Amino acid sequence: MLTFLATTLSLIGVFLLQDNGLLTRHKTKQVVASVILIFSAILFGSEYGVLRGIFIFIGIISLLGTLFTLLRYKLDKA
Amino acid sequence: MKSKSIKKLYTLHSWVGVITGILLFVIAFTGAVSVFGRPEIKLWANPEIRALAPIDTIKIEQLIEEYSHKVPEHYKEEILVFLPAVRSSTKLFIMFESHHGELVDEAQVSEGEKPKHNPPVAAVYEFDPVTYELTDEKRGLVEELFADSKYDMSEFIVGFHADLHMGRPIGLLTTGVLGLTMMLSIVTGIFIHRKILAQMFTFRPRKSYSLMLNDGHKAIGVWGLLFNSVIAFTGAFLGLAIVVLVPAAAFVSFGGDQEKLIETFTAVPDPIIQNVQQPTAVAQSFDHILTLEDGLEVNTLTIKGYGDATAMMYFGASGGKKMGYQTIIYNGKGEFLKKNTTYQRLDGYAGIILDVMFPLHFGNFGGIFVKIIWTVLGIGTALLPLTGLMLWLERGVNAANPKYSLDTYQRFNRLIVGGCGGIVIATFLLFPSQMFFKYLYPVENIGRALWWPFFGSWLLVLFVASIAPCEKKVAKQLANITAFILLSIFPIDVVVTGLNLFTQWSHGQLVSLGIDVTCFTLGVYLLTAIKKFDGVKNDVETHDVIVKTAQEGA
């Protein structure tokens, strides 16, 4: 359950960081996204332990970021 | 940074990619599959161990006791138990080993002829994992017993990823150096990509083919930066550790004695035998481990001083809360003493770093969830050199003054299509080949037989790509063949095992079911993607022609 929550938060964090195909310049969005991502990292850490949690967080951010970037044009089209 | 320096770094980035790109794709792609090598592919490849009942610890204790009476006393110096379906074993193995070899009759050997060391000897008993009946037994020198061990597609693919089946030291050195070149590509890539953060979400697939490759290469590279750095570093370490780092450390600190160095940090100490008989509580300790941590899985058991009051048991376990492998120690009475990681003896952070190297590289530290992430990101790592190579070709061919002739670019393109497409086909062909050699044309050692379909198909694809008039058509056909192989895996499994989707589910064979369904889904997706890509390419080509015509008109 915690894993699902942390993954969802990571996705929201990545989503908030994007503005029209670029990294957002909106300060509030940047801060909110950072807080969400930090919270997500903490959740992964509490579920898997600090060391494992950090690496799982890195993996999930890499994965979600890549997929979101590569598939975002489909969302735009829709 | 000055633009001149950036240009130099760009040249370095390009040439490192051009030289190592294909090999990097091969290593990264097989690495992505290897994440599921043990135990998932192992279970798929051996249907008889897919749904084993939990290990019968009392039976194991009885077998150790029974067979300990069938070996000479000095063989009980160390007893090793390898459990089935956990890592690489498909059967239960119990091995009685004498590190000091056979006993020498001192009276019959003159002083000058005494050997310094007798080579280690062992007796290995192999048991069926379901019935626990003896299926095979061997006795002899340890190095001979393991010289020609049988293996299957899971060891084949993991071994290929580790050393390209070139053995030590050349194979490991090659993969280790590739890890280093990958790190160099990452570092140069960071410097030459000036808008690294601003453009991290940029991907424009419909504008032009070149832009799609460029954005795709950057997006995968930027988002996968940390993951790829971790993989490159751990890969370089694992490749170079045995052939360079260990000999170098042994040379500096142990007078060149590598065995002594490894023993110092990893070996378990021999107990001082008191010759006081006491049964070794194997089953009790086994059962206690399961209560220690959730997800902890015992892989091996080492017993020293079996049957003596000073006996010690060392359980090798993975999973649980620690990232690396753990050794859980019990005394002969079955009392828990402590647990530690493999390199915990090293001071400072060195032990922690060494412990996490292997799990970090293979993603086996958080169950299936982490393995899926590692596999998908591993595919991304493979796509990175591929998109880079395609970009280099695209820019080279479309340059105002191409550096090389069109023939040269075309030959290189054929090599990329054959090398990369070939390894994908060869890897997925291992699945039907495994079942073919297991059921239709049984062979003694499946792993050895797999060399033919694997390297044969790869060479065939390379050959076809090198002579075909249009490499784009070859690439499309290769994608189609890959899709059909993927689609065939599930039906082949159903035919040879007689278990369909529902019976696999009801028998609790979720791992093999997962592999079957994933391969089938990937096959369907690939066929759909080929169709869509054709459509997109036609759109882009039409768009390019319109833009060109408009520019000419203006």
mmCIF file with all atom_site columns, N, CA and C in Angstrom, chain B residues 41-64:
data_model
loop_
_atom_site.group_PDB
_atom_site.id
_atom_site.type_symbol
_atom_site.label_atom_id
_atom_site.label_alt_id
_atom_site.label_comp_id
_atom_site.label_asym_id
_atom_site.label_entity_id
_atom_site.label_seq_id
_atom_site.pdbx_PDB_ins_code
_atom_site.Cartn_x
_atom_site.Cartn_y
_atom_site.Cartn_z
_atom_site.occupancy
_atom_site.B_iso_or_equiv
_atom_site.pdbx_formal_charge
_atom_site.auth_seq_id
_atom_site.auth_comp_id
_atom_site.auth_asym_id
_atom_site.auth_atom_id
_atom_site.pdbx_PDB_model_num
ATOM 1  N N  . ILE B 1 41 ? 13.389 -16.911 -14.543 1.00 0.00 ? 41 ILE B N  1
ATOM 2  C CA . ILE B 1 41 ? 13.583 -17.647 -15.805 1.00 0.00 ? 41 ILE B CA 1
ATOM 3  C C  . ILE B 1 41 ? 13.984 -19.088 -15.506 1.00 0.00 ? 41 ILE B C  1
ATOM 4  N N  . LYS B 1 42 ? 14.711 -19.249 -14.404 1.00 0.00 ? 42 LYS B N  1
ATOM 5  C CA . LYS B 1 42 ? 15.099 -20.609 -13.979 1.00 0.00 ? 42 LYS B CA 1
ATOM 6  C C  . LYS B 1 42 ? 13.831 -21.461 -13.760 1.00 0.00 ? 42 LYS B C  1
ATOM 7  N N  . LEU B 1 43 ? 12.846 -20.882 -13.103 1.00 0.00 ? 43 LEU B N  1
ATOM 8  C CA . LEU B 1 43 ? 11.599 -21.606 -12.843 1.00 0.00 ? 43 LEU B CA 1
ATOM 9  C C  . LEU B 1 43 ? 10.845 -21.885 -14.141 1.00 0.00 ? 43 LEU B C  1
ATOM 10 N N  . TRP B 1 44 ? 10.821 -20.903 -15.030 1.00 0.00 ? 44 TRP B N  1
ATOM 11 C CA . TRP B 1 44 ? 10.118 -21.088 -16.302 1.00 0.00 ? 44 TRP B CA 1
ATOM 12 C C  . TRP B 1 44 ? 10.795 -22.211 -17.097 1.00 0.00 ? 44 TRP B C  1
ATOM 13 N N  . ALA B 1 45 ? 12.123 -22.198 -17.074 1.00 0.00 ? 45 ALA B N  1
ATOM 14 C CA . ALA B 1 45 ? 12.888 -23.166 -17.877 1.00 0.00 ? 45 ALA B CA 1
ATOM 15 C C  . ALA B 1 45 ? 12.777 -24.589 -17.337 1.00 0.00 ? 45 ALA B C  1
ATOM 16 N N  . ASN B 1 46 ? 12.412 -24.726 -16.068 1.00 0.00 ? 46 ASN B N  1
ATOM 17 C CA . ASN B 1 46 ? 12.324 -26.055 -15.453 1.00 0.00 ? 46 ASN B CA 1
ATOM 18 C C  . ASN B 1 46 ? 10.945 -26.241 -14.815 1.00 0.00 ? 46 ASN B C  1
ATOM 19 N N  . PRO B 1 47 ? 9.950  -26.629 -15.619 1.00 0.00 ? 47 PRO B N  1
ATOM 20 C CA . PRO B 1 47 ? 8.576  -26.705 -15.107 1.00 0.00 ? 47 PRO B CA 1
ATOM 21 C C  . PRO B 1 47 ? 8.427  -27.588 -13.867 1.00 0.00 ? 47 PRO B C  1
ATOM 22 N N  . GLU B 1 48 ? 9.325  -28.562 -13.698 1.00 0.00 ? 48 GLU B N  1
ATOM 23 C CA . GLU B 1 48 ? 9.189  -29.472 -12.552 1.00 0.00 ? 48 GLU B CA 1
ATOM 24 C C  . GLU B 1 48 ? 9.426  -28.777 -11.206 1.00 0.00 ? 48 GLU B C  1
ATOM 25 N N  . ILE B 1 49 ? 10.043 -27.585 -11.215 1.00 0.00 ? 49 ILE B N  1
ATOM 26 C CA . ILE B 1 49 ? 10.277 -26.897 -9.927  1.00 0.00 ? 49 ILE B CA 1
ATOM 27 C C  . ILE B 1 49 ? 9.453  -25.616 -9.798  1.00 0.00 ? 49 ILE B C  1
ATOM 28 N N  . ARG B 1 50 ? 8.489  -25.454 -10.704 1.00 0.00 ? 50 ARG B N  1
ATOM 29 C CA . ARG B 1 50 ? 7.730  -24.193 -10.689 1.00 0.00 ? 50 ARG B CA 1
ATOM 30 C C  . ARG B 1 50 ? 6.885  -24.006 -9.428  1.00 0.00 ? 50 ARG B C  1
ATOM 31 N N  . ALA B 1 51 ? 6.308  -25.082 -8.973  1.00 0.00 ? 51 ALA B N  1
ATOM 32 C CA . ALA B 1 51 ? 5.418  -24.930 -7.811  1.00 0.00 ? 51 ALA B CA 1
ATOM 33 C C  . ALA B 1 51 ? 5.802  -25.918 -6.720  1.00 0.00 ? 51 ALA B C  1
ATOM 34 N N  . LEU B 1 52 ? 7.016  -25.767 -6.232  1.00 0.00 ? 52 LEU B N  1
ATOM 35 C CA . LEU B 1 52 ? 7.475  -26.678 -5.180  1.00 0.00 ? 52 LEU B CA 1
ATOM 36 C C  . LEU B 1 52 ? 6.806  -26.336 -3.849  1.00 0.00 ? 52 LEU B C  1
ATOM 37 N N  . ALA B 1 53 ? 6.570  -27.378 -3.076  1.00 0.00 ? 53 ALA B N  1
ATOM 38 C CA . ALA B 1 53 ? 6.062  -27.146 -1.718  1.00 0.00 ? 53 ALA B CA 1
ATOM 39 C C  . ALA B 1 53 ? 7.197  -26.534 -0.893  1.00 0.00 ? 53 ALA B C  1
ATOM 40 N N  . PRO B 1 54 ? 6.888  -25.814 0.186   1.00 0.00 ? 54 PRO B N  1
ATOM 41 C CA . PRO B 1 54 ? 7.958  -25.281 1.031   1.00 0.00 ? 54 PRO B CA 1
ATOM 42 C C  . PRO B 1 54 ? 8.920  -26.396 1.441   1.00 0.00 ? 54 PRO B C  1
ATOM 43 N N  . ILE B 1 55 ? 10.179 -26.037 1.538   1.00 0.00 ? 55 ILE B N  1
ATOM 44 C CA . ILE B 1 55 ? 11.205 -27.054 1.785   1.00 0.00 ? 55 ILE B CA 1
ATOM 45 C C  . ILE B 1 55 ? 10.939 -27.807 3.095   1.00 0.00 ? 55 ILE B C  1
ATOM 46 N N  . ASP B 1 56 ? 11.099 -29.140 3.024   1.00 0.00 ? 56 ASP B N  1
ATOM 47 C CA . ASP B 1 56 ? 10.869 -29.972 4.203   1.00 0.00 ? 56 ASP B CA 1
ATOM 48 C C  . ASP B 1 56 ? 12.174 -30.010 5.016   1.00 0.00 ? 56 ASP B C  1
ATOM 49 N N  . THR B 1 57 ? 12.243 -29.183 6.027   1.00 0.00 ? 57 THR B N  1
ATOM 50 C CA . THR B 1 57 ? 13.503 -29.031 6.771   1.00 0.00 ? 57 THR B CA 1
ATOM 51 C C  . THR B 1 57 ? 13.862 -30.297 7.555   1.00 0.00 ? 57 THR B C  1
ATOM 52 N N  . ILE B 1 58 ? 12.844 -30.995 8.052   1.00 0.00 ? 58 ILE B N  1
ATOM 53 C CA . ILE B 1 58 ? 13.122 -32.238 8.796   1.00 0.00 ? 58 ILE B CA 1
ATOM 54 C C  . ILE B 1 58 ? 13.716 -33.279 7.848   1.00 0.00 ? 58 ILE B C  1
ATOM 55 N N  . LYS B 1 59 ? 13.206 -33.307 6.635   1.00 0.00 ? 59 LYS B N  1
ATOM 56 C CA . LYS B 1 59 ? 13.718 -34.261 5.640   1.00 0.00 ? 59 LYS B CA 1
ATOM 57 C C  . LYS B 1 59 ? 15.185 -33.935 5.327   1.00 0.00 ? 59 LYS B C  1
ATOM 58 N N  . ILE B 1 60 ? 15.501 -32.661 5.199   1.00 0.00 ? 60 ILE B N  1
ATOM 59 C CA . ILE B 1 60 ? 16.886 -32.276 4.913   1.00 0.00 ? 60 ILE B CA 1
ATOM 60 C C  . ILE B 1 60 ? 17.800 -32.723 6.055   1.00 0.00 ? 60 ILE B C  1
ATOM 61 N N  . GLU B 1 61 ? 17.344 -32.502 7.286   1.00 0.00 ? 61 GLU B N  1
ATOM 62 C CA . GLU B 1 61 ? 18.139 -32.927 8.449   1.00 0.00 ? 61 GLU B CA 1
ATOM 63 C C  . GLU B 1 61 ? 18.369 -34.442 8.419   1.00 0.00 ? 61 GLU B C  1
ATOM 64 N N  . GLN B 1 62 ? 17.317 -35.174 8.069   1.00 0.00 ? 62 GLN B N  1
ATOM 65 C CA . GLN B 1 62 ? 17.436 -36.644 8.006   1.00 0.00 ? 62 GLN B CA 1
ATOM 66 C C  . GLN B 1 62 ? 18.412 -37.076 6.905   1.00 0.00 ? 62 GLN B C  1
ATOM 67 N N  . LEU B 1 63 ? 18.326 -36.394 5.753   1.00 0.00 ? 63 LEU B N  1
ATOM 68 C CA . LEU B 1 63 ? 19.212 -36.751 4.629   1.00 0.00 ? 63 LEU B CA 1
ATOM 69 C C  . LEU B 1 63 ? 20.676 -36.480 4.979   1.00 0.00 ? 63 LEU B C  1
ATOM 70 N N  . ILE B 1 64 ? 20.926 -35.345 5.641   1.00 0.00 ? 64 ILE B N  1
ATOM 71 C CA . ILE B 1 64 ? 22.307 -35.025 6.033   1.00 0.00 ? 64 ILE B CA 1
ATOM 72 C C  . ILE B 1 64 ? 22.833 -36.111 6.975   1.00 0.00 ? 64 ILE B C  1
#
